[in-house]
Coordinates of C-alpha atoms in Angstrom, one line a residue:
Chain A
X13 CA 189.7 58.4 24.3
X14 CA 186.6 57.4 22.4
X15 CA 185.2 60.9 22.7
X16 CA 188.3 62.3 21.3
X17 CA 188.2 60.0 18.4
X18 CA 184.6 60.7 17.7
X19 CA 185.1 64.5 17.9
X20 CA 188.3 64.5 15.8
X21 CA 186.2 62.5 13.3
X22 CA 183.3 64.9 13.4
X23 CA 185.9 67.8 12.5
X24 CA 187.6 65.6 9.6
X25 CA 184.0 65.1 8.2
X26 CA 183.6 68.9 8.1
X27 CA 187.0 69.7 6.5
X28 CA 186.4 66.9 4.1
X29 CA 183.1 68.6 2.8
X30 CA 184.6 71.8 1.9
X31 CA 187.8 70.4 0.5
X32 CA 186.0 68.2 -1.7
X33 CA 184.0 71.1 -3.3
X34 CA 187.4 72.9 -4.0
X35 CA 189.0 69.7 -5.4
X36 CA 186.1 68.6 -7.5
X37 CA 185.9 72.0 -9.1
X38 CA 189.8 71.9 -9.8
X39 CA 189.3 68.3 -11.6
X40 CA 186.5 69.4 -13.5
X41 CA 188.3 72.4 -15.0
X42 CA 191.4 70.0 -15.7
X43 CA 189.4 67.3 -17.2
X44 CA 187.5 69.7 -19.6
X45 CA 190.1 72.1 -20.4
X46 CA 193.2 70.7 -19.8
X47 CA 194.5 73.3 -17.6
X48 CA 195.6 73.3 -13.9
X49 CA 194.0 76.4 -12.5
X50 CA 196.6 77.8 -10.2
X51 CA 194.1 80.6 -9.1
X52 CA 191.5 78.1 -7.8
X53 CA 192.7 79.0 -3.9
X54 CA 192.0 82.8 -4.8
X55 CA 188.6 81.9 -6.2
X56 CA 188.0 80.4 -2.9
X57 CA 189.4 83.6 -1.1
X58 CA 187.2 85.7 -3.5
X59 CA 184.2 83.6 -2.4
X60 CA 184.9 84.2 1.3
X61 CA 185.0 88.1 0.5
X62 CA 181.6 88.2 -1.2
X63 CA 180.5 87.0 2.4
X64 CA 182.4 89.6 3.9
X65 CA 181.0 92.4 1.7
X66 CA 177.4 91.3 1.9
X67 CA 176.8 89.5 5.0
X68 CA 179.2 91.1 7.3
X69 CA 179.2 94.6 5.9
X70 CA 175.7 95.0 4.6
X71 CA 173.6 92.6 6.6
X72 CA 172.6 90.6 3.6
X73 CA 171.2 87.2 4.7
X74 CA 173.8 84.6 5.1
X75 CA 172.5 82.0 2.7
X76 CA 171.8 84.7 0.1
X77 CA 175.5 85.8 0.4
X78 CA 176.6 82.5 -0.2
X79 CA 174.6 82.0 -3.3
X80 CA 176.0 85.6 -4.6
X81 CA 179.5 84.2 -3.9
X82 CA 178.5 80.9 -5.9
X83 CA 177.5 83.2 -8.9
X84 CA 180.1 86.0 -8.5
X85 CA 183.0 83.5 -8.4
X86 CA 181.3 81.6 -11.2
X87 CA 181.5 84.7 -13.5
X88 CA 185.1 85.1 -12.6
X89 CA 185.6 81.6 -13.8
X90 CA 183.8 82.6 -17.2
X91 CA 186.1 85.6 -17.2
X92 CA 189.0 83.6 -17.0
X93 CA 188.0 81.0 -19.6
X94 CA 187.4 84.0 -22.3
X95 CA 190.2 86.0 -21.4
X96 CA 193.0 83.4 -20.6
X97 CA 192.3 79.9 -21.4
X98 CA 190.3 80.1 -24.6
X99 CA 193.2 82.0 -26.1
X100 CA 195.9 79.7 -24.9
X101 CA 193.8 76.4 -25.8
X102 CA 196.9 75.0 -27.4
X103 CA 199.3 75.8 -24.8
X104 CA 198.7 74.1 -21.4
X105 CA 201.8 75.5 -19.7
X106 CA 200.5 79.0 -20.7
X107 CA 197.3 78.6 -19.3
X108 CA 198.8 77.4 -15.8
X109 CA 201.3 80.7 -16.0
X110 CA 198.3 83.0 -16.9
X111 CA 196.3 81.4 -14.0
X112 CA 199.3 82.3 -11.8
X113 CA 199.0 85.8 -13.0
X114 CA 195.2 85.8 -12.3
X115 CA 195.9 84.7 -9.0
X116 CA 198.1 87.7 -8.1
X117 CA 195.5 90.2 -9.7
X118 CA 193.0 88.8 -7.5
X119 CA 195.2 88.7 -4.4
X120 CA 196.1 92.4 -5.0
X121 CA 192.6 93.4 -5.5
X122 CA 191.5 92.0 -2.3
X123 CA 194.4 93.9 -0.6
X124 CA 193.2 97.2 -2.3
X125 CA 189.7 96.6 -1.6
X126 CA 189.9 95.1 2.2
X127 CA 193.3 95.6 3.2
X128 CA 195.7 92.9 4.5
X129 CA 194.3 92.5 7.8
X130 CA 192.1 89.7 9.0
X131 CA 188.5 90.1 8.4
X132 CA 185.9 89.2 11.4
X133 CA 182.7 87.8 10.4
X134 CA 179.9 87.6 13.1
X135 CA 178.9 83.8 13.6
X136 CA 175.9 82.8 11.6
X137 CA 174.7 80.8 14.5
X138 CA 175.9 79.9 17.8
X139 CA 174.0 76.8 18.1
X140 CA 175.8 73.5 18.8
X141 CA 174.5 70.0 18.3
X142 CA 175.5 67.9 21.5
X143 CA 176.0 64.1 20.8
X144 CA 177.5 63.5 24.2
X145 CA 179.5 65.2 26.9
X146 CA 182.5 65.9 25.0
X147 CA 181.1 65.0 21.3
X148 CA 179.6 68.0 19.6
X149 CA 179.5 70.1 16.1
X150 CA 178.6 73.6 15.7
X151 CA 175.5 74.1 13.5
X152 CA 177.5 76.4 11.3
X153 CA 179.6 73.4 10.3
X154 CA 176.6 71.3 9.8
X155 CA 175.6 73.8 7.2
X156 CA 178.8 73.4 5.4
X157 CA 178.6 69.7 5.3
X158 CA 174.8 69.5 4.2
X159 CA 175.4 72.1 1.5
X160 CA 178.5 70.3 0.2
X161 CA 176.7 66.9 0.1
X162 CA 173.6 68.5 -1.9
X163 CA 175.8 70.5 -4.3
X164 CA 178.1 67.3 -5.0
X165 CA 175.0 65.1 -5.6
X166 CA 173.4 67.7 -7.7
X167 CA 176.8 68.0 -9.8
X168 CA 176.8 64.0 -10.2
X169 CA 173.2 64.1 -11.3
X170 CA 174.1 66.9 -13.8
X171 CA 177.1 65.0 -15.3
X172 CA 175.8 61.6 -15.4
X173 CA 172.1 62.0 -16.2
X174 CA 171.6 65.2 -18.5
X175 CA 172.5 65.9 -21.8
X176 CA 174.5 68.8 -21.0
X177 CA 176.5 66.4 -18.5
X178 CA 176.9 63.8 -21.1
X179 CA 178.4 66.5 -23.7
X180 CA 180.8 67.8 -20.7
X181 CA 182.0 64.3 -20.1
X182 CA 182.4 63.7 -23.9
X183 CA 184.4 66.5 -24.8
X184 CA 186.8 65.8 -21.5
X185 CA 187.4 62.3 -23.0
X186 CA 188.0 63.3 -26.6
X187 CA 187.5 67.0 -27.6
X188 CA 187.7 66.4 -31.6
X189 CA 185.5 63.3 -31.5
X190 CA 182.9 65.4 -29.3
X191 CA 183.1 68.5 -31.6
X192 CA 182.3 66.2 -34.6
X193 CA 179.2 65.2 -32.7
X194 CA 178.1 68.8 -32.9
X195 CA 179.1 69.5 -29.3
X196 CA 180.4 73.0 -28.7
X197 CA 183.8 72.6 -27.2
X198 CA 183.8 76.5 -26.1
X199 CA 180.3 76.1 -24.6
X200 CA 181.3 72.9 -22.7
X201 CA 184.5 74.7 -21.4
X202 CA 182.4 77.7 -20.2
X203 CA 180.0 75.3 -18.2
X204 CA 182.9 73.6 -16.6
X205 CA 184.7 76.9 -15.6
X206 CA 181.4 78.4 -14.2
X207 CA 180.9 75.3 -12.0
X208 CA 184.6 74.6 -11.2
X209 CA 185.0 78.2 -9.9
X210 CA 181.6 78.4 -8.5
X211 CA 182.0 75.5 -6.3
X212 CA 185.4 76.8 -5.0
X213 CA 183.5 80.4 -4.4
X214 CA 180.9 78.6 -2.5
X215 CA 183.3 76.6 -0.5
X216 CA 185.0 80.0 0.5
X217 CA 181.8 81.7 1.3
X218 CA 180.2 78.9 3.3
X219 CA 183.3 78.5 5.6
X220 CA 183.7 82.4 5.7
X221 CA 182.4 82.7 9.2
X222 CA 184.5 79.7 10.6
X223 CA 187.9 80.4 9.4
X224 CA 190.3 83.5 9.3
X225 CA 190.0 85.6 6.3
X226 CA 192.8 87.4 4.6
X227 CA 194.0 88.0 1.0
X228 CA 196.7 85.2 1.3
X229 CA 194.4 82.4 2.7
X230 CA 194.4 80.9 -0.9
X231 CA 197.8 79.6 -0.7
X232 CA 197.0 76.8 1.9
X233 CA 193.7 76.0 0.0
X234 CA 195.6 75.3 -3.1
X235 CA 198.1 73.3 -1.7
X236 CA 195.5 71.1 -0.1
X237 CA 193.7 71.0 -3.1
X238 CA 196.7 69.9 -5.2
X239 CA 197.4 67.1 -2.4
X240 CA 193.8 65.9 -3.0
X241 CA 193.6 65.8 -6.7
X242 CA 197.0 64.0 -6.9
X243 CA 196.2 61.4 -4.2
X244 CA 192.8 61.0 -6.0
X245 CA 194.2 60.9 -9.7
X246 CA 194.0 64.0 -11.5
X247 CA 191.1 63.2 -13.9
X248 CA 188.8 61.8 -11.4
X249 CA 185.9 63.3 -9.7
X250 CA 184.9 60.3 -7.3
X251 CA 188.8 60.1 -6.6
X252 CA 188.8 63.7 -5.6
X253 CA 186.0 63.0 -3.1
X254 CA 187.4 60.1 -1.7
X255 CA 190.9 61.5 -1.5
X256 CA 189.4 64.6 0.3
X257 CA 188.0 62.5 3.1
X258 CA 191.2 60.8 3.4
X259 CA 193.3 63.9 3.5
X260 CA 190.9 65.6 6.0
X261 CA 191.1 62.4 8.3
X262 CA 195.1 62.3 8.2
X263 CA 195.4 65.9 8.3
X264 CA 192.9 66.5 11.3
X265 CA 194.2 63.6 13.3
X266 CA 197.8 64.6 13.0
X267 CA 196.9 68.0 14.0
X268 CA 194.9 66.9 17.1
X269 CA 197.5 64.3 18.2
X270 CA 200.6 66.2 17.1
X271 CA 200.7 69.6 15.5
X272 CA 199.6 71.5 12.7
X273 CA 203.0 72.2 10.6
X274 CA 203.6 68.4 11.0
X275 CA 200.0 67.7 9.5
X276 CA 200.9 69.8 6.6
X277 CA 204.4 67.9 6.1
X278 CA 202.3 64.7 6.3
X279 CA 200.0 65.9 3.6
X280 CA 202.5 66.9 1.4
X281 CA 204.7 63.7 2.1
X282 CA 201.6 61.7 1.1
X283 CA 201.2 63.6 -2.3
X284 CA 204.9 62.9 -3.0
X285 CA 204.9 59.5 -2.1
X286 CA 201.5 58.9 -4.6
X287 CA 203.4 60.7 -7.2
X288 CA 206.3 58.4 -7.0
X289 CA 204.4 55.1 -6.4
X290 CA 201.4 55.6 -8.7
X291 CA 201.1 59.0 -10.8
X292 CA 197.8 58.3 -11.7
X293 CA 196.6 58.6 -8.3
X294 CA 194.9 55.9 -5.8
X295 CA 191.7 56.0 -7.2
X296 CA 191.8 57.3 -10.6
X297 CA 192.6 55.9 -14.2
X298 CA 195.0 57.8 -16.5
X299 CA 191.9 59.2 -18.4
X300 CA 190.4 62.8 -17.7
X301 CA 187.1 63.3 -16.0
Chain B
X21 CA 238.4 92.9 -30.5
X22 CA 235.0 94.5 -30.8
X23 CA 233.7 92.2 -28.2
X24 CA 236.5 92.8 -25.8
X25 CA 235.9 96.7 -26.0
X26 CA 232.2 95.9 -25.3
X27 CA 233.0 94.0 -22.4
X28 CA 235.7 96.4 -20.8
X29 CA 232.8 99.1 -21.3
X30 CA 230.2 97.1 -19.5
X31 CA 233.0 96.5 -16.6
X32 CA 233.4 100.3 -16.5
X33 CA 229.7 101.1 -16.5
X34 CA 229.1 98.4 -13.8
X35 CA 231.9 100.0 -11.5
X36 CA 230.7 103.7 -12.2
X37 CA 226.9 103.0 -12.2
X38 CA 226.6 102.3 -8.3
X39 CA 228.4 105.9 -7.5
X40 CA 225.6 107.8 -9.5
X41 CA 222.6 106.3 -7.8
X42 CA 220.8 107.0 -4.5
X43 CA 221.6 104.6 -1.3
X44 CA 218.3 102.6 -1.8
X45 CA 219.1 102.2 -5.5
X46 CA 222.4 100.8 -4.7
X47 CA 220.5 98.1 -2.4
X48 CA 218.4 97.6 -5.6
X49 CA 221.6 97.0 -7.7
X50 CA 222.6 94.2 -5.1
X51 CA 219.4 92.5 -5.0
X52 CA 219.3 92.7 -9.1
X53 CA 222.8 91.0 -9.4
X54 CA 221.7 88.2 -7.1
X55 CA 218.3 87.9 -9.0
X56 CA 220.1 87.9 -12.1
X57 CA 222.2 84.8 -10.7
X58 CA 218.7 83.0 -9.7
X59 CA 217.0 83.6 -13.1
X60 CA 220.0 82.7 -15.2
X61 CA 220.4 79.3 -13.2
X62 CA 216.4 78.6 -13.5
X63 CA 216.9 79.0 -17.4
X64 CA 219.6 76.0 -17.2
X65 CA 216.8 73.8 -15.6
X66 CA 214.3 75.0 -18.1
X67 CA 216.6 74.1 -21.1
X68 CA 215.7 70.2 -20.2
X69 CA 212.0 71.3 -20.6
X70 CA 211.1 71.0 -16.8
X71 CA 209.7 73.8 -15.2
X72 CA 210.3 73.6 -11.5
X73 CA 208.5 75.5 -8.8
X74 CA 211.0 74.6 -6.0
X75 CA 213.9 77.0 -7.5
X76 CA 213.5 79.5 -4.7
X77 CA 213.3 77.2 -1.7
X78 CA 216.6 75.6 -3.2
X79 CA 218.1 79.0 -3.1
X80 CA 216.8 79.1 0.4
X81 CA 218.8 75.9 1.2
X82 CA 221.8 77.7 0.2
X83 CA 221.0 80.8 2.3
X84 CA 220.4 78.8 5.5
X85 CA 223.4 76.5 4.9
X86 CA 225.7 79.2 4.6
X87 CA 224.3 81.2 7.6
X88 CA 224.5 78.1 9.7
X89 CA 228.1 77.0 8.8
X90 CA 229.3 80.7 9.2
X91 CA 227.3 81.5 12.4
X92 CA 227.5 78.1 14.4
X93 CA 230.7 76.7 13.0
X94 CA 232.6 80.1 12.4
X95 CA 233.5 79.2 8.8
X96 CA 235.0 82.0 6.9
X97 CA 232.0 83.8 4.9
X98 CA 233.3 83.1 1.1
X99 CA 234.0 79.4 2.2
X100 CA 230.4 79.7 3.6
X101 CA 228.8 80.8 0.3
X102 CA 230.6 77.9 -1.4
X103 CA 229.2 75.5 1.1
X104 CA 225.7 77.0 0.5
X105 CA 226.0 76.2 -3.4
X106 CA 227.2 72.9 -2.6
X107 CA 224.2 72.0 -0.1
X108 CA 221.5 73.2 -2.5
X109 CA 223.3 71.1 -5.2
X110 CA 223.2 68.0 -2.8
X111 CA 219.8 68.7 -1.7
X112 CA 218.7 68.7 -5.2
X113 CA 220.7 65.5 -6.0
X114 CA 218.6 63.8 -3.2
X115 CA 215.2 65.3 -4.5
X116 CA 215.9 64.2 -8.0
X117 CA 215.5 60.6 -7.1
X118 CA 211.8 61.2 -6.6
X119 CA 211.1 64.1 -8.6
X120 CA 212.6 62.8 -12.1
X121 CA 210.1 59.9 -11.9
X122 CA 207.8 62.7 -12.9
X123 CA 207.6 64.7 -16.1
X124 CA 205.9 68.0 -16.9
X125 CA 202.7 69.0 -14.9
X126 CA 203.7 66.0 -12.3
X127 CA 207.2 67.3 -12.1
X128 CA 206.0 71.0 -11.6
X129 CA 203.6 69.9 -8.9
X130 CA 206.0 67.6 -7.0
X131 CA 209.0 70.2 -7.0
X132 CA 206.3 72.7 -5.6
X133 CA 205.3 69.8 -2.9
X134 CA 209.3 69.2 -2.1
X135 CA 209.8 73.0 -1.8
X136 CA 207.0 73.4 0.7
X137 CA 208.0 70.4 2.7
X138 CA 211.6 72.0 3.1
X139 CA 210.0 75.4 4.2
X140 CA 207.7 73.5 6.6
X141 CA 210.8 71.9 8.0
X142 CA 212.6 75.4 8.6
X143 CA 209.5 76.3 10.2
X144 CA 208.8 73.2 12.6
X145 CA 212.7 72.7 13.7
X146 CA 213.5 75.9 15.9
X147 CA 216.9 74.3 16.5
X148 CA 219.0 74.9 14.0
X149 CA 216.6 76.7 11.8
X150 CA 215.0 79.3 13.9
X151 CA 211.3 78.4 13.3
X152 CA 209.1 80.9 11.7
X153 CA 211.2 83.8 12.7
X154 CA 214.3 82.3 10.8
X155 CA 217.9 83.2 11.3
X156 CA 218.8 86.6 12.5
X157 CA 222.3 88.4 12.9
X158 CA 224.0 86.4 10.1
X159 CA 227.8 87.0 9.6
X160 CA 228.5 90.0 7.0
X161 CA 231.4 89.4 4.6
X162 CA 234.4 90.4 6.3
X163 CA 236.0 93.6 5.1
X164 CA 239.2 93.4 3.1
X165 CA 241.5 95.5 0.8
X166 CA 242.6 94.7 -2.7
X167 CA 245.3 97.7 -2.7
X168 CA 243.2 100.1 -5.0
X169 CA 239.8 99.7 -3.3
X170 CA 239.0 99.0 0.4
X171 CA 236.0 96.9 0.6
X172 CA 233.8 98.1 3.5
X173 CA 230.8 95.6 3.4
X174 CA 228.8 98.0 5.5
X175 CA 228.4 100.0 2.2
X176 CA 226.2 98.5 -0.4
X177 CA 228.5 99.6 -3.2
X178 CA 231.2 97.2 -1.7
X179 CA 228.6 94.4 -1.6
X180 CA 227.5 95.3 -5.2
X181 CA 231.0 94.9 -6.5
X182 CA 231.8 91.7 -4.6
X183 CA 228.1 90.0 -5.8
X184 CA 228.7 91.4 -9.1
X185 CA 232.2 89.5 -9.5
X186 CA 230.7 86.4 -8.0
X187 CA 227.6 86.5 -10.3
X188 CA 229.6 87.5 -13.3
X189 CA 232.0 84.3 -12.5
X190 CA 228.8 81.9 -12.2
X191 CA 227.3 83.4 -15.4
X192 CA 230.5 82.7 -17.2
X193 CA 230.4 79.2 -16.0
X194 CA 226.7 78.7 -16.8
X195 CA 227.4 80.0 -20.2
X196 CA 230.4 77.7 -20.9
X197 CA 228.0 74.7 -19.7
X198 CA 225.4 75.7 -22.0
X199 CA 227.8 75.8 -25.0
X200 CA 229.6 72.6 -24.0
X201 CA 228.4 69.3 -25.5
X202 CA 226.7 68.7 -22.1
X203 CA 224.6 71.8 -22.6
X204 CA 223.7 70.8 -26.3
X205 CA 222.6 67.5 -24.8
X206 CA 220.2 69.5 -22.5
X207 CA 218.4 71.0 -25.8
X208 CA 218.3 67.5 -27.3
X209 CA 216.8 66.3 -24.0
X210 CA 214.1 69.0 -24.5
X211 CA 213.3 69.2 -28.0
X212 CA 214.1 65.5 -29.4
X213 CA 213.9 63.3 -26.2
X214 CA 213.0 60.2 -28.3
X215 CA 215.8 60.9 -30.6
X216 CA 218.4 61.6 -27.8
X217 CA 217.2 58.5 -25.9
X218 CA 217.7 56.3 -29.1
X219 CA 221.2 57.7 -29.5
X220 CA 222.3 56.5 -26.2
X221 CA 221.6 59.8 -24.1
X222 CA 220.5 58.7 -20.8
X223 CA 217.7 61.4 -20.3
X224 CA 217.0 61.0 -16.6
X225 CA 220.9 61.7 -15.9
X226 CA 221.1 64.7 -17.9
X227 CA 218.0 66.1 -16.5
X228 CA 219.3 65.3 -12.8
X229 CA 222.6 67.1 -14.0
X230 CA 220.8 70.1 -15.2
X231 CA 218.8 70.3 -11.9
X232 CA 221.8 69.7 -9.7
X233 CA 223.9 72.3 -11.5
X234 CA 221.1 75.0 -11.6
X235 CA 220.4 74.4 -7.9
X236 CA 224.0 74.7 -6.9
X237 CA 224.0 78.2 -8.6
X238 CA 220.8 79.1 -7.0
X239 CA 222.3 78.3 -3.6
X240 CA 225.2 80.5 -4.2
X241 CA 222.7 83.5 -5.1
X242 CA 220.9 82.6 -1.7
X243 CA 224.1 82.7 0.4
X244 CA 224.9 85.9 -1.3
X245 CA 221.4 87.3 -0.2
X246 CA 221.7 85.8 3.3
X247 CA 225.1 87.5 4.1
X248 CA 223.9 90.8 2.6
X249 CA 220.6 91.2 4.4
X250 CA 221.6 89.3 7.5
X251 CA 218.4 87.8 8.2
X252 CA 216.4 85.0 6.7
X253 CA 213.1 83.4 7.5
X254 CA 210.9 80.6 5.6
X255 CA 208.9 83.4 4.1
X256 CA 211.9 84.9 2.3
X257 CA 211.7 81.9 -0.1
X258 CA 207.8 81.6 -0.5
X259 CA 205.8 81.1 -3.6
X260 CA 205.4 84.7 -4.2
X261 CA 209.1 85.1 -4.8
X262 CA 209.1 82.0 -7.1
X263 CA 206.4 83.8 -9.0
X264 CA 208.5 86.8 -9.3
X265 CA 211.4 84.6 -10.7
X266 CA 208.9 82.8 -12.9
X267 CA 207.7 86.2 -14.6
X268 CA 211.2 87.6 -15.1
X269 CA 212.0 84.2 -17.1
X270 CA 208.7 84.3 -19.0
X271 CA 208.7 88.0 -19.6
X272 CA 212.3 87.8 -20.8
X273 CA 211.9 84.5 -22.8
X274 CA 213.8 81.4 -22.1
X275 CA 214.8 80.8 -25.7
X276 CA 218.2 82.6 -25.2
X277 CA 220.8 82.9 -22.3
X278 CA 220.2 86.6 -22.2
X279 CA 216.4 86.4 -22.2
X280 CA 215.7 85.7 -18.4
X281 CA 218.2 88.2 -17.5
X282 CA 216.8 90.7 -19.7
X283 CA 213.3 90.2 -18.2
X284 CA 214.8 90.6 -14.7
X285 CA 216.5 93.8 -15.5
X286 CA 213.5 95.4 -17.3
X287 CA 211.1 94.6 -14.5
X288 CA 213.4 95.5 -11.7
X289 CA 214.0 98.9 -13.5
X290 CA 210.1 99.1 -14.1
X291 CA 209.5 98.3 -10.4
X292 CA 212.1 100.3 -8.7
X293 CA 211.9 103.6 -11.1
X294 CA 208.5 103.5 -12.3
X295 CA 206.4 102.2 -9.5
X296 CA 208.4 103.7 -6.7
X297 CA 208.5 107.1 -8.2
X298 CA 204.7 107.1 -8.9
X299 CA 204.3 105.7 -5.2
X300 CA 202.5 102.6 -6.7
X301 CA 204.7 99.9 -4.8
X302 CA 201.8 98.6 -3.3
X303 CA 200.4 97.5 -6.4
X304 CA 203.6 95.5 -7.4
X305 CA 201.7 92.1 -7.4
X306 CA 198.9 93.5 -9.4
X307 CA 201.1 94.7 -12.1
X308 CA 203.5 91.8 -11.9
X309 CA 200.3 89.5 -12.5
X310 CA 198.9 91.8 -15.4
X311 CA 202.3 91.6 -16.9
X312 CA 202.7 88.1 -16.6
X313 CA 199.1 87.5 -18.3
X314 CA 199.6 89.9 -21.0
X315 CA 203.1 88.7 -21.9
X316 CA 201.9 85.0 -22.1
X317 CA 199.1 86.2 -24.4
X318 CA 200.7 88.6 -26.7
X319 CA 204.5 88.0 -26.2
X320 CA 204.7 84.2 -25.9
X321 CA 208.5 84.3 -26.7
X322 CA 209.4 87.0 -24.4
X323 CA 211.3 90.3 -24.9
X324 CA 214.2 88.3 -26.5
X325 CA 211.8 87.9 -29.5
X326 CA 211.7 91.6 -29.8
X327 CA 215.4 91.9 -29.4
X328 CA 216.0 89.4 -32.0
X329 CA 213.7 91.3 -34.6
X330 CA 215.6 94.3 -34.1
X331 CA 219.1 92.9 -34.5
X332 CA 218.0 90.7 -37.5
X333 CA 216.5 94.0 -39.2
X334 CA 220.0 95.5 -38.7
X335 CA 221.8 92.6 -40.0
X336 CA 219.6 92.6 -43.2
X337 CA 220.5 96.2 -43.7

C-alpha cells in the first residue's frame, strides 16, 4: 500500500508541474489583460506540435525543440494580443469569443498540417530513477518537473524583483494609475501575452513525448486549467500553483483508485463547489494578479 | 393584410423548397430547422445578459430523455419529444440553483463545467446512457397521414415538414414570451439590473425563468434531432457544437429576435453550398473560426445591424 501511495504521489507531482505552467500563464494573461484566453489549451497543443515538427521529424535536439516551442507559442501569443485583444480591449466578452475563434483556427491548422491521427514521438530517454522496488519515476518526467520549477521561480523573480515585473503588476492592479506613471499598458500586455502563451507552449513541448498528441488535445488541457484557476482564485499566481498541486493529487489518486472519467467528474465538481461556496477561490483575494 | 400575405408566401416557399433540392440538401434543411430552434432559444437566455456554454449539452439532455422514454418505455414519439423538452427544463431548473449564484464570466465557466459533468455522466454510465457509444436505433417518428399528405418519415422531406411545424410553433411561443411583460423584464434584468431590482423585480427568479424556458426549447430541438438521426452519443453535444451555436448567434447578432436565426441560415448556406461545392468541407472549423474573429472585430452587432441599416434607409426614402 505504501508503495502505491508513494508512486501515485510521484505521478501527481509530475502532473502538478506541467498543469501549473499552463495555469500560471492563463492567470497572468487574465490578470494583465482582463481576458480569459479560451485558446490556451490550443497553445499547449501548438507547443507539442513544435516538438513533433522539430524533434520527431527533423532530429533537432529535444531541449532546443522545447525552447523553440516556448518562443514560437510566445509569438503566437503576441499575434493574439495585437490582432485580437488590443482592438477588443474594452470588450472582455469580445476578447473571449475571439479567442474561441482563434482556438478553432489553430485546431484546423494542426489538422491540415499534421492530420488528425495521433503523433508518435520517440522517447527522449528511457532511463528510470528507482527509489524502491515499486517506486520509480522516468527521467523524462523529471525533466518536466525540474524545468517547470526553474521557469516558475524565474517568473516569480521577474515579477517581484525587476522593474518590468513591477510595471506588470502595477498595470494589473490599476491600468489607469499605471498609465499615469508612464507605464505602457500595451507593452505590459505584450510581455504578459508572450510569457503566458510561451509557458503554455513550453508545457506542451516538454510533455510531448509523454502524452498522446492530436489536434484536439487542447480540450482537456483548457478544462483542467479552468478548474485550477477557479479553485486557486482567478487572479492569484500563487493560488494557481497551489491549486495545480491540489488538483493533480486529487485527479491522480481518483484515477488510480477508481477510474479516469470519475476523476474528471470529481475535478469539475470540485470547481463547481468552489464557484458556489467561494467564487474568489480558495487561495485568492478578489484582486487581479 | 400585408403581413398575412408575407407569411402565406413564406409557408408556400417552405413547402415547395425541399422538393427543389437534392437528397443531401433536404437533410441539411432538417438540421437547419432544428438548429434555428437551438439558436433562437439560446437568444432567450442571452436576453438576461448571461452567456451559457452548456446550452448544447442541455439540448442533449432532451435528446437522451426522449430517446430513452421511447426506446425503453415504448412511449409514443411525439410525447417523447415533449418529455425531452420537460427533462431539459427540469435539469436546467436544478442547475440554476448553483449556477445563478454566479454572474458573467463565472456563470460562463460554471455552465461549461456543469455541461461537461453531464456529458461525462453519459460516458460513464453505460446503463442506461450507452457510454461513449451512446444510444443507437432510436425509434423514428411513426408514419401518419393527414389526408392530403402522407408522412413517410423515411423521407427527409416529411421530417422537414414535421420539424418545420414544431419549430415554427416553438418560435411563435418564444416570440410571444419575448414580447410579453415577462420578456420585457428580461431586457430590464440585462440592461438596468439595479433599477429593476429597486422596482421589486426578483433578478434571480427572472434569470432562472429565462434559463429554464430556453433549456426546454433546446430539449425539444435535441429530441427532434435524436428521432431524425436515430443515434446519439456524448460527442454529438460537445463544445465544438456549442461553438457553432455561439458563432451563429454572434455573427447574426443577439439584439433582435431574427438576428441569431439569420446568422444560422446564412452560415449554413455558406457551409453547405459554398464550402461543399468547393470541396472545402475539411476547413469548416478554420472558416468558422475566422468568421467568428472577423465578425467580433468588424461587425460587433452582427448581420442584423446591416439589415437594420438597409431597412432604415428604405424607410427614410
